[in-house]
Tab-separated table of C-alpha atoms and ligand atoms in Angstrom:
chain	number	residue	atom	x	y	z
A	1	MET	CA	246.919	106.783	43.920
A	2	ALA	CA	250.653	107.017	45.356
A	3	TYR	CA	253.238	106.300	43.215
A	4	CYS	CA	256.130	104.661	44.597
A	5	TRP	CA	259.036	106.560	42.527
A	6	PRO	CA	262.380	104.452	42.240
A	7	ALA	CA	265.228	106.289	43.395
A	8	GLY	CA	267.555	108.440	41.505
A	9	THR	CA	264.702	109.075	39.083
A	10	VAL	CA	265.095	112.068	37.242
A	11	PHE	CA	262.452	114.170	36.416
A	12	THR	CA	261.384	117.206	33.389
A	13	ARG	CA	260.166	120.123	35.411
A	14	ILE	CA	257.499	122.560	34.696
A	15	ASN	CA	256.793	125.603	35.964
A	16	LEU	CA	253.286	126.661	36.047
A	17	ASP	CA	251.853	130.245	37.245
A	18	VAL	CA	248.628	132.157	37.758
A	19	GLU	CA	247.265	133.089	34.836
A	20	GLU	CA	246.429	136.543	36.574
A	21	ARG	CA	248.847	137.755	39.340
A	22	SER	CA	246.485	140.601	40.839
A	23	CYS	CA	243.653	139.522	43.364
A	24	PRO	CA	240.214	138.959	42.063
A	25	ILE	CA	238.199	141.139	44.911
A	26	CYS	CA	241.236	143.987	45.406
A	27	ASP	CA	243.478	143.995	42.658
A	28	ARG	CA	246.834	144.397	44.244
A	29	ALA	CA	249.599	141.901	42.925
A	30	MET	CA	249.822	138.778	44.821
A	31	TYR	CA	252.827	136.874	46.289
A	32	VAL	CA	253.692	133.172	45.838
A	33	CYS	CA	253.063	131.867	49.475
A	34	ASP	CA	253.782	128.113	48.469
A	35	HIS	CA	254.467	125.393	45.940
A	36	ARG	CA	252.149	122.320	45.037
A	37	TYR	CA	254.724	119.065	43.639
A	38	HIS	CA	253.074	116.808	41.227
A	39	HIS	CA	255.497	113.614	40.006
A	40	LEU	CA	253.738	112.280	36.870
A	41	TRP	CA	254.435	109.813	33.973
A	42	THR	CA	253.651	111.646	30.865
A	43	LEU	CA	254.966	110.013	27.481
A	44	ALA	CA	257.603	112.190	27.205
A	45	GLY	CA	258.823	110.293	31.103
A	46	PRO	CA	258.787	111.081	34.751
A	47	THR	CA	257.729	114.881	34.796
A	48	GLN	CA	257.775	117.064	37.830
A	49	VAL	CA	254.922	120.006	38.032
A	50	VAL	CA	255.326	122.710	40.390
A	51	ASN	CA	252.862	124.574	41.107
A	52	ARG	CA	253.588	128.280	42.365
A	53	LEU	CA	250.197	128.999	44.858
A	54	VAL	CA	249.357	132.547	44.987
A	55	ARG	CA	247.447	134.888	47.644
A	56	CYS	CA	246.839	138.591	48.441
A	57	PRO	CA	249.158	140.358	50.383
A	58	ASP	CA	246.457	142.520	52.112
A	59	PRO	CA	245.035	140.910	55.698
A	60	THR	CA	241.339	142.580	55.346
A	61	CYS	CA	240.867	141.822	51.680
A	62	ASP	CA	237.848	139.001	51.739
A	63	SER	CA	239.588	136.694	49.794
A	64	ARG	CA	242.097	136.404	52.688
A	65	GLY	CA	243.032	132.840	53.324
A	66	GLN	CA	242.431	131.561	49.971
A	67	THR	CA	245.327	130.638	47.564
A	68	PHE	CA	245.048	130.088	44.065
A	69	SER	CA	246.661	127.778	42.214
A	70	PRO	CA	247.913	127.793	38.553
A	71	GLU	CA	244.895	126.495	36.223
A	72	ALA	CA	247.287	125.185	33.980
A	73	GLU	CA	247.897	122.365	36.269
A	74	LEU	CA	244.640	120.446	34.584
A	75	SER	CA	245.740	120.885	31.047
A	76	ILE	CA	248.687	118.188	32.200
A	77	SER	CA	247.397	116.125	34.073
A	78	MET	CA	244.199	115.918	36.805
A	79	PRO	CA	245.326	116.304	40.528
A	80	ARG	CA	247.316	113.710	42.336
A	81	TRP	CA	247.179	111.527	39.107
A	82	CYS	CA	250.498	109.731	38.707
A	83	MET	CA	249.952	109.904	34.439
A	84	GLY	CA	249.474	112.536	32.304
A	85	TRP	CA	246.175	113.285	30.012
A	86	ASP	CA	248.413	111.833	26.972
A	87	VAL	CA	248.813	108.607	28.805
A	88	LEU	CA	245.871	107.747	29.802
A	89	CYS	CA	244.184	108.884	26.051
A	90	TRP	CA	247.014	106.635	24.860
A	91	LEU	CA	245.846	104.017	26.814
A	92	GLY	CA	242.191	104.256	26.029
A	93	HIS	CA	242.943	104.391	22.342
A	94	ARG	CA	244.799	101.408	22.578
A	95	ARG	CA	242.605	99.543	24.755
A	96	PHE	CA	239.089	100.400	23.463
A	97	ALA	CA	239.879	100.751	19.692
A	98	ARG	CA	242.737	98.378	19.445
A	99	HIS	CA	241.535	96.306	21.485
A	100	TRP	CA	244.607	95.640	23.373
A	101	SER	CA	244.838	93.832	26.612
A	102	VAL	CA	245.904	95.442	30.305
A	103	PRO	CA	249.518	93.070	30.208
A	104	GLN	CA	249.945	93.762	26.641
A	105	LEU	CA	249.469	97.802	27.594
A	106	ARG	CA	252.088	97.469	30.759
A	107	ALA	CA	254.488	95.578	28.321
A	108	GLU	CA	254.227	98.464	25.163
A	109	LEU	CA	254.323	101.448	28.014
A	110	GLN	CA	257.757	99.957	29.362
A	111	ASP	CA	258.968	98.884	26.268
A	112	THR	CA	258.483	102.141	24.245
A	113	TYR	CA	258.085	104.743	26.634
A	114	HIS	CA	259.642	103.441	29.894
A	115	ILE	CA	256.420	103.795	31.942
A	116	ARG	CA	256.225	101.602	34.946
A	117	LEU	CA	252.095	100.919	35.896
A	118	SER	CA	250.798	97.923	37.362
A	119	ASP	CA	248.028	96.262	36.286
A	120	ASP	CA	246.276	97.119	38.590
A	121	ALA	CA	247.073	101.328	37.930
A	122	LEU	CA	246.594	100.701	34.507
A	123	ALA	CA	242.756	99.278	35.431
A	124	SER	CA	241.560	101.960	37.024
A	125	SER	CA	242.979	104.482	34.593
A	126	LEU	CA	241.170	102.762	31.809
A	127	GLY	CA	237.693	102.567	34.389
A	128	ARG	CA	238.459	106.511	34.453
A	129	TYR	CA	238.934	106.894	30.549
A	130	GLN	CA	235.213	104.778	30.257
A	131	THR	CA	233.481	107.059	32.391
A	132	MET	CA	234.633	110.292	30.798
A	133	LEU	CA	233.632	108.522	27.122
A	134	ALA	CA	230.225	107.377	28.604
A	135	ALA	CA	230.011	111.083	29.892
A	136	ARG	CA	230.766	112.642	26.501
A	137	GLN	CA	228.967	110.268	24.470
A	138	GLN	CA	225.954	110.997	26.637
A	139	ASP	CA	226.170	114.868	26.854
A	140	PRO	CA	223.009	116.284	25.019
A	141	GLU	CA	224.780	119.113	23.548
A	142	ARG	CA	226.924	117.040	21.580
A	143	LEU	CA	223.813	114.946	20.995
A	144	ALA	CA	221.972	117.429	19.566
A	145	ASP	CA	224.291	118.181	17.275
A	146	ASP	CA	225.450	115.175	16.118
A	147	TYR	CA	221.472	114.530	15.211
A	148	ARG	CA	221.078	118.108	13.628
A	149	GLU	CA	220.841	116.789	10.380
A	150	ILE	CA	218.924	113.754	10.950
A	151	ALA	CA	215.131	113.632	10.188
A	152	SER	CA	213.608	110.525	12.165
A	153	LEU	CA	215.588	107.871	14.436
A	154	VAL	CA	215.708	103.771	14.341
A	155	LEU	CA	215.960	102.405	17.468
A	156	THR	CA	216.758	99.044	18.944
A	157	ILE	CA	216.895	97.483	22.242
A	158	ASP	CA	218.438	94.395	23.283
A	159	GLY	CA	219.893	92.517	26.318
A	160	LEU	CA	223.678	91.704	26.635
A	161	GLN	CA	224.994	89.296	29.076
A	162	PRO	CA	228.315	90.590	29.680
A	163	GLU	CA	228.866	87.771	31.850
A	164	LYS	CA	227.144	84.329	33.144
A	165	GLY	CA	225.863	85.218	36.096
A	166	HIS	CA	225.629	88.768	36.123
A	167	GLU	CA	222.288	90.605	35.920
A	168	THR	CA	221.360	91.506	31.590
A	169	LEU	CA	222.659	94.943	29.905
A	170	TYR	CA	219.695	96.312	28.354
A	171	VAL	CA	221.154	98.125	25.578
A	172	VAL	CA	219.452	101.068	23.696
A	173	ARG	CA	221.230	101.528	20.135
A	174	GLU	CA	220.414	104.379	17.478
A	175	LEU	CA	220.924	103.361	13.850
A	176	ARG	CA	221.260	106.211	11.638
A	177	ARG	CA	223.753	107.688	13.865
A	178	LYS	CA	224.990	104.074	14.807
A	179	ARG	CA	225.216	105.362	18.486
A	180	VAL	CA	224.881	103.311	21.606
A	181	TRP	CA	222.548	105.632	23.366
A	182	PHE	CA	222.572	104.100	27.294
A	183	ALA	CA	222.540	100.833	28.575
A	184	GLU	CA	221.042	99.577	31.710
A	185	PRO	CA	221.267	96.634	33.909
A	186	LEU	CA	218.130	94.808	35.087
A	187	LEU	CA	217.620	92.454	37.264
A	188	SER	CA	214.217	90.829	35.187
A	189	SER	CA	213.401	90.971	31.576
A	190	ALA	CA	209.794	91.791	33.669
A	191	THR	CA	207.771	94.337	31.240
A	192	GLU	CA	207.842	96.735	33.781
A	193	GLU	CA	211.555	96.921	34.220
A	194	VAL	CA	211.997	97.100	30.296
A	195	GLN	CA	209.223	99.551	29.965
A	196	ARG	CA	211.381	102.328	32.063
A	197	VAL	CA	214.271	101.369	29.522
A	198	ILE	CA	211.918	102.167	26.920
A	199	ALA	CA	210.516	105.535	28.511
A	200	LEU	CA	213.646	106.740	29.130
A	201	ALA	CA	214.331	106.007	24.944
A	202	ARG	CA	211.365	108.247	24.467
A	203	GLN	CA	212.917	111.359	26.614
A	204	TRP	CA	215.847	111.243	24.549
A	205	ALA	CA	214.417	111.099	21.181
A	206	GLU	CA	211.757	114.116	23.051
A	207	HIS	CA	214.987	115.770	23.977
A	208	LEU	CA	216.468	116.001	20.935
A	209	ALA	CA	213.008	116.598	18.912
A	210	LYS	CA	213.188	113.958	16.325
A	211	PRO	CA	210.628	111.581	15.328
A	212	VAL	CA	211.210	107.776	16.428
A	213	GLY	CA	210.396	106.799	12.594
A	214	VAL	CA	211.051	102.470	13.676
A	215	TRP	CA	212.172	100.060	16.244
A	216	MET	CA	213.813	97.226	16.022
A	217	SER	CA	213.813	94.127	18.214
A	218	ASP	CA	213.740	90.621	18.500
A	219	LYS	CA	210.370	89.120	19.696
A	220	GLN	CA	210.535	89.013	23.591
A	221	ASP	CA	206.961	89.817	24.731
A	222	ALA	CA	208.585	92.349	27.240
A	223	PHE	CA	210.009	94.418	24.540
A	224	VAL	CA	206.804	94.033	22.180
A	225	LYS	CA	204.582	95.340	25.111
A	226	ALA	CA	207.351	98.320	26.241
A	227	ILE	CA	207.129	99.180	22.745
A	228	GLY	CA	203.620	98.972	22.026
A	229	THR	CA	202.808	100.897	25.194
A	230	GLU	CA	205.532	103.995	25.041
A	231	PHE	CA	205.167	104.161	21.395
A	232	PRO	CA	201.655	103.235	19.792
A	233	HIS	CA	201.801	105.052	16.452
A	234	THR	CA	205.800	103.759	15.397
A	235	PRO	CA	205.879	100.746	13.626
A	236	HIS	CA	208.147	97.733	15.592
A	237	ARG	CA	210.109	95.405	13.304
A	238	TYR	CA	211.863	92.259	14.212
A	239	CYS	CA	215.261	91.923	14.503
A	240	GLN	CA	216.597	89.693	10.944
A	241	ASN	CA	219.702	88.289	12.943
A	242	HIS	CA	217.722	86.846	15.500
A	243	PHE	CA	215.518	85.541	12.881
A	244	LEU	CA	217.815	83.987	10.842
A	245	ARG	CA	219.475	82.304	14.060
A	246	ASP	CA	216.335	80.980	15.347
A	247	LEU	CA	215.325	80.025	11.710
A	248	ALA	CA	219.036	78.406	11.619
A	249	LYS	CA	218.671	76.332	14.566
A	250	PRO	CA	217.154	73.258	12.964
A	251	VAL	CA	218.969	73.336	9.906
A	252	LEU	CA	222.564	73.621	11.610
A	253	GLU	CA	221.095	70.317	14.041
A	254	LEU	CA	220.625	68.823	10.916
A	255	ASP	CA	223.616	69.921	9.314
A	256	SER	CA	225.393	68.317	12.731
A	257	GLN	CA	223.812	64.854	12.253
A	258	ALA	CA	225.409	64.861	8.336
A	259	LYS	CA	228.732	65.696	9.293
A	260	VAL	CA	228.363	62.535	12.148
A	261	LYS	CA	227.382	60.716	9.255
A	262	MET	CA	230.110	61.675	7.110
A	263	ARG	CA	232.697	61.044	9.717
A	264	ARG	CA	231.271	57.731	10.424
A	265	LYS	CA	231.642	56.380	6.744
A	266	VAL	CA	234.861	58.461	5.667
A	267	ARG	CA	237.039	56.347	8.273
A	268	GLY	CA	240.356	54.328	8.802
A	269	LEU	CA	242.661	57.613	8.180
A	270	ARG	CA	244.824	55.627	11.357
A	271	THR	CA	245.018	51.896	9.683
A	272	ILE	CA	245.896	53.507	6.014
A	273	GLU	CA	248.988	55.751	6.943
A	274	ARG	CA	250.409	52.694	9.602
A	275	ARG	CA	250.392	50.520	6.892
A	276	VAL	CA	252.502	53.006	4.742
A	277	LEU	CA	255.255	53.212	7.360
A	278	GLU	CA	254.942	49.666	8.357
A	279	GLN	CA	255.641	48.996	4.568
A	280	ARG	CA	258.282	51.480	4.896
A	281	ARG	CA	260.094	50.362	8.028
A	282	ARG	CA	260.176	46.637	6.236
A	283	THR	CA	261.553	48.435	3.161
A	284	ALA	CA	264.574	49.966	5.206
A	285	ALA	CA	264.915	46.904	6.865
A	286	LEU	CA	265.697	44.706	4.154
A	287	GLU	CA	267.760	47.354	1.831
A	288	PRO	CA	269.926	48.640	3.803
A	289	SER	CA	269.921	52.886	2.954
A	290	PRO	CA	272.457	55.510	3.599
A	291	ALA	CA	272.238	56.744	6.830
A	292	PRO	CA	269.778	59.674	7.189
A	293	GLY	CA	271.780	62.447	7.268
A	294	PRO	CA	270.120	66.224	8.312
A	295	LEU	CA	267.735	67.449	6.037
A	296	GLN	CA	268.661	69.743	4.353
A	297	ALA	CA	265.950	72.560	2.514
A	298	ASP	CA	266.286	71.977	-0.999
A	299	GLU	CA	265.908	68.123	-0.249
A	300	THR	CA	262.085	69.093	1.376
A	301	PRO	CA	259.834	68.822	-1.587
A	302	ARG	CA	260.652	64.805	-1.526
A	303	VAL	CA	257.727	63.924	-3.762
A	304	ALA	CA	256.388	66.652	-6.066
A	305	ILE	CA	252.303	65.738	-5.278
A	306	PRO	CA	250.359	65.746	-8.494
A	307	GLU	CA	248.786	68.803	-8.953
A	308	ALA	CA	245.028	67.759	-8.526
A	309	ALA	CA	246.349	65.920	-4.856
A	310	ALA	CA	245.227	66.124	-1.489
A	311	PRO	CA	247.302	69.960	-0.256
A	312	GLU	CA	244.891	71.646	-2.993
A	313	ALA	CA	241.862	70.131	-2.192
A	314	CYS	CA	242.851	71.449	1.452
A	315	ALA	CA	243.913	74.394	0.529
A	316	ARG	CA	241.155	75.249	-1.528
A	317	HIS	CA	238.612	74.843	1.335
A	318	ASN	CA	240.622	77.258	3.248
A	319	LEU	CA	241.249	75.380	6.163
A	320	GLY	CA	243.044	77.377	8.665
A	321	ALA	CA	247.031	77.755	7.494
A	322	GLY	CA	247.848	75.972	10.945
A	323	GLN	CA	246.649	72.384	9.987
A	324	THR	CA	247.735	72.521	6.512
A	325	ALA	CA	251.197	73.354	8.001
A	326	ASN	CA	251.067	70.508	10.649
A	327	ALA	CA	249.584	68.037	7.579
A	328	PHE	CA	252.390	68.615	5.072
A	329	GLY	CA	255.114	70.805	6.789
A	330	THR	CA	255.874	67.807	9.340
A	331	PRO	CA	257.100	64.951	6.881
A	332	ALA	CA	255.829	61.534	8.334
A	333	TRP	CA	259.583	60.119	8.326
A	334	ALA	CA	260.717	62.663	10.707
A	335	VAL	CA	257.711	62.172	13.016
A	336	THR	CA	258.469	58.238	13.474
A	337	GLY	CA	261.967	58.869	13.105
A	338	ALA	CA	262.016	55.838	10.551
A	339	PRO	CA	264.776	55.760	8.222
A	340	VAL	CA	264.820	57.900	5.027
A	341	VAL	CA	263.297	55.714	2.211
A	342	GLU	CA	262.125	56.546	-1.251
A	343	ASP	CA	258.364	56.156	-1.335
A	344	GLU	CA	256.543	58.249	-3.982
A	345	ALA	CA	252.959	56.415	-3.521
A	346	GLY	CA	253.217	56.236	0.333
A	347	GLU	CA	253.723	60.104	0.425
A	348	VAL	CA	251.006	60.776	-1.261
A	349	VAL	CA	248.813	58.281	0.400
A	350	LEU	CA	249.510	60.097	3.889
A	351	GLY	CA	249.196	63.478	2.128
A	352	TYR	CA	245.552	62.182	0.875
A	353	CYS	CA	244.982	61.309	4.554
A	354	ALA	CA	246.345	64.749	6.379
A	355	ALA	CA	244.148	66.367	3.938
A	356	VAL	CA	240.755	64.035	4.666
A	357	ARG	CA	241.585	64.683	8.769
A	358	GLY	CA	241.801	68.347	7.852
A	359	ILE	CA	238.402	68.147	6.770
A	360	LEU	CA	236.576	65.900	9.363
A	361	ASN	CA	238.248	68.615	11.923
A	362	ASP	CA	236.928	71.338	9.881
A	363	ASP	CA	234.563	73.338	11.987
A	364	GLN	CA	233.876	76.332	10.620
A	365	GLY	CA	230.953	78.378	9.064
A	366	GLY	CA	227.938	79.652	10.333
A	367	PRO	CA	224.226	79.166	9.610
A	368	LEU	CA	224.757	80.563	5.612
A	369	HIS	CA	227.579	78.130	5.114
A	370	PRO	CA	227.247	75.133	7.192
A	371	PRO	CA	230.529	73.021	8.010
A	372	GLY	CA	228.977	69.791	6.752
A	373	VAL	CA	228.235	71.307	3.649
A	374	ARG	CA	231.767	72.681	3.211
A	375	MET	CA	232.632	69.112	4.608
A	376	SER	CA	230.692	67.372	1.992
A	377	GLU	CA	231.941	69.511	-1.178
A	378	ALA	CA	235.960	69.186	0.623
A	379	LEU	CA	235.631	65.068	0.217
A	380	GLN	CA	233.705	65.357	-2.936
A	381	GLU	CA	236.838	67.252	-4.242
A	382	VAL	CA	239.207	64.791	-2.639
A	383	ARG	CA	237.409	61.972	-3.779
A	384	ALA	CA	237.154	64.167	-7.673
A	385	SER	CA	241.429	64.458	-7.433
A	386	LEU	CA	241.681	60.255	-6.300
A	387	ASP	CA	240.165	59.539	-9.628
A	388	ARG	CA	241.907	61.709	-11.309
A	389	THR	CA	245.303	59.943	-10.003
A	390	LEU	CA	243.869	56.880	-10.814
A	391	ASP	CA	242.553	57.653	-14.139
A	392	ALA	CA	246.325	59.042	-14.981
A	393	LYS	CA	247.673	56.188	-13.355
A	394	LYS	CA	245.467	53.760	-15.700
A	395	GLY	CA	247.261	55.055	-18.846
A	396	GLY	CA	246.058	58.739	-19.521
A	397	VAL	CA	248.364	61.273	-20.308
A	398	PRO	CA	250.967	61.778	-17.486
A	399	ARG	CA	250.531	65.717	-16.285
A	400	ARG	CA	252.740	68.288	-14.747
A	401	CYS	CA	253.294	67.905	-11.562
B	1	ZN	ZN1	242.856	140.938	48.019
């Protein structure tokens, strides 16, 4: 990876020497025969590593023709890399622990460390980081260390499709230590293919000399058969998550139908809003109001919306902050450009409309909190709020807003 350094780059120089200056064969003092220069980025900036290469002076020595280079070079970087280990670790950590994107990494390196690298260079470094990480994860000694205290293993297998059209990746995980053991891309989900993966898991378990207490997977035929063959005496449990997901399918279908029904029933928001705005325009035309000046910050809450009114119902249902801001942050008169008119009632009506629209557009919620149920509850609260407001108007005790 040749890196093109801009002209005039100032490098910090690091000189490196071999640890042992005497010849490993004849013990004579070796002499510096050449220098190898390595330019790279470290978090401290552009760095020039100067490796002083040595060889034995005795032409009859068996080490003749052999050049020795400083061992310490590898503690700074790999040969020919354009970045040091510190930059590589920084990248790997931000990418895989913090889930930063490559453009974000590039910008941050540039802003904070003045390191200029292309997206391609970053992507290939991240590939190396992943390879090293995988090798470390699968290192047998480390694995044995990690599992020393564990009495029995809980293994799972599942297929993941990283991208549409790609082969499925079969991932074997161990749940006691929460480790991904390995992943194999398989072209088919045929039992023989899957069995190969299960057999590999058996080898890992045997290598660790730990019994497999239980296997977990979904009910895919190949899993059931392959686990049955390779682990005839190990209980096989089906995954709760898959179970819940399958169970939820008909529930979510019904929920979706209920949502359609509610949306069909609660309609005409736009007609109501249009009527309010129309009314305002007419009022404005009849009585000339003061010229609409720029809106002052302290003017903004023109109308105190009753305590039980829409915004509260809206907030209570955790609508996205964006929706709420959209509904109430932008006054209707600002959008339509209509003249400023004192219209408290109209403002309350518009507030309710915005809240109801937010509720009808809210699609959040999984199988345990279906969106239709949330919608129904929210609409009921709006109705209760409307009833309270109407009761108050009929002569109830006026409440503090
Ligand atoms: Zn020698």
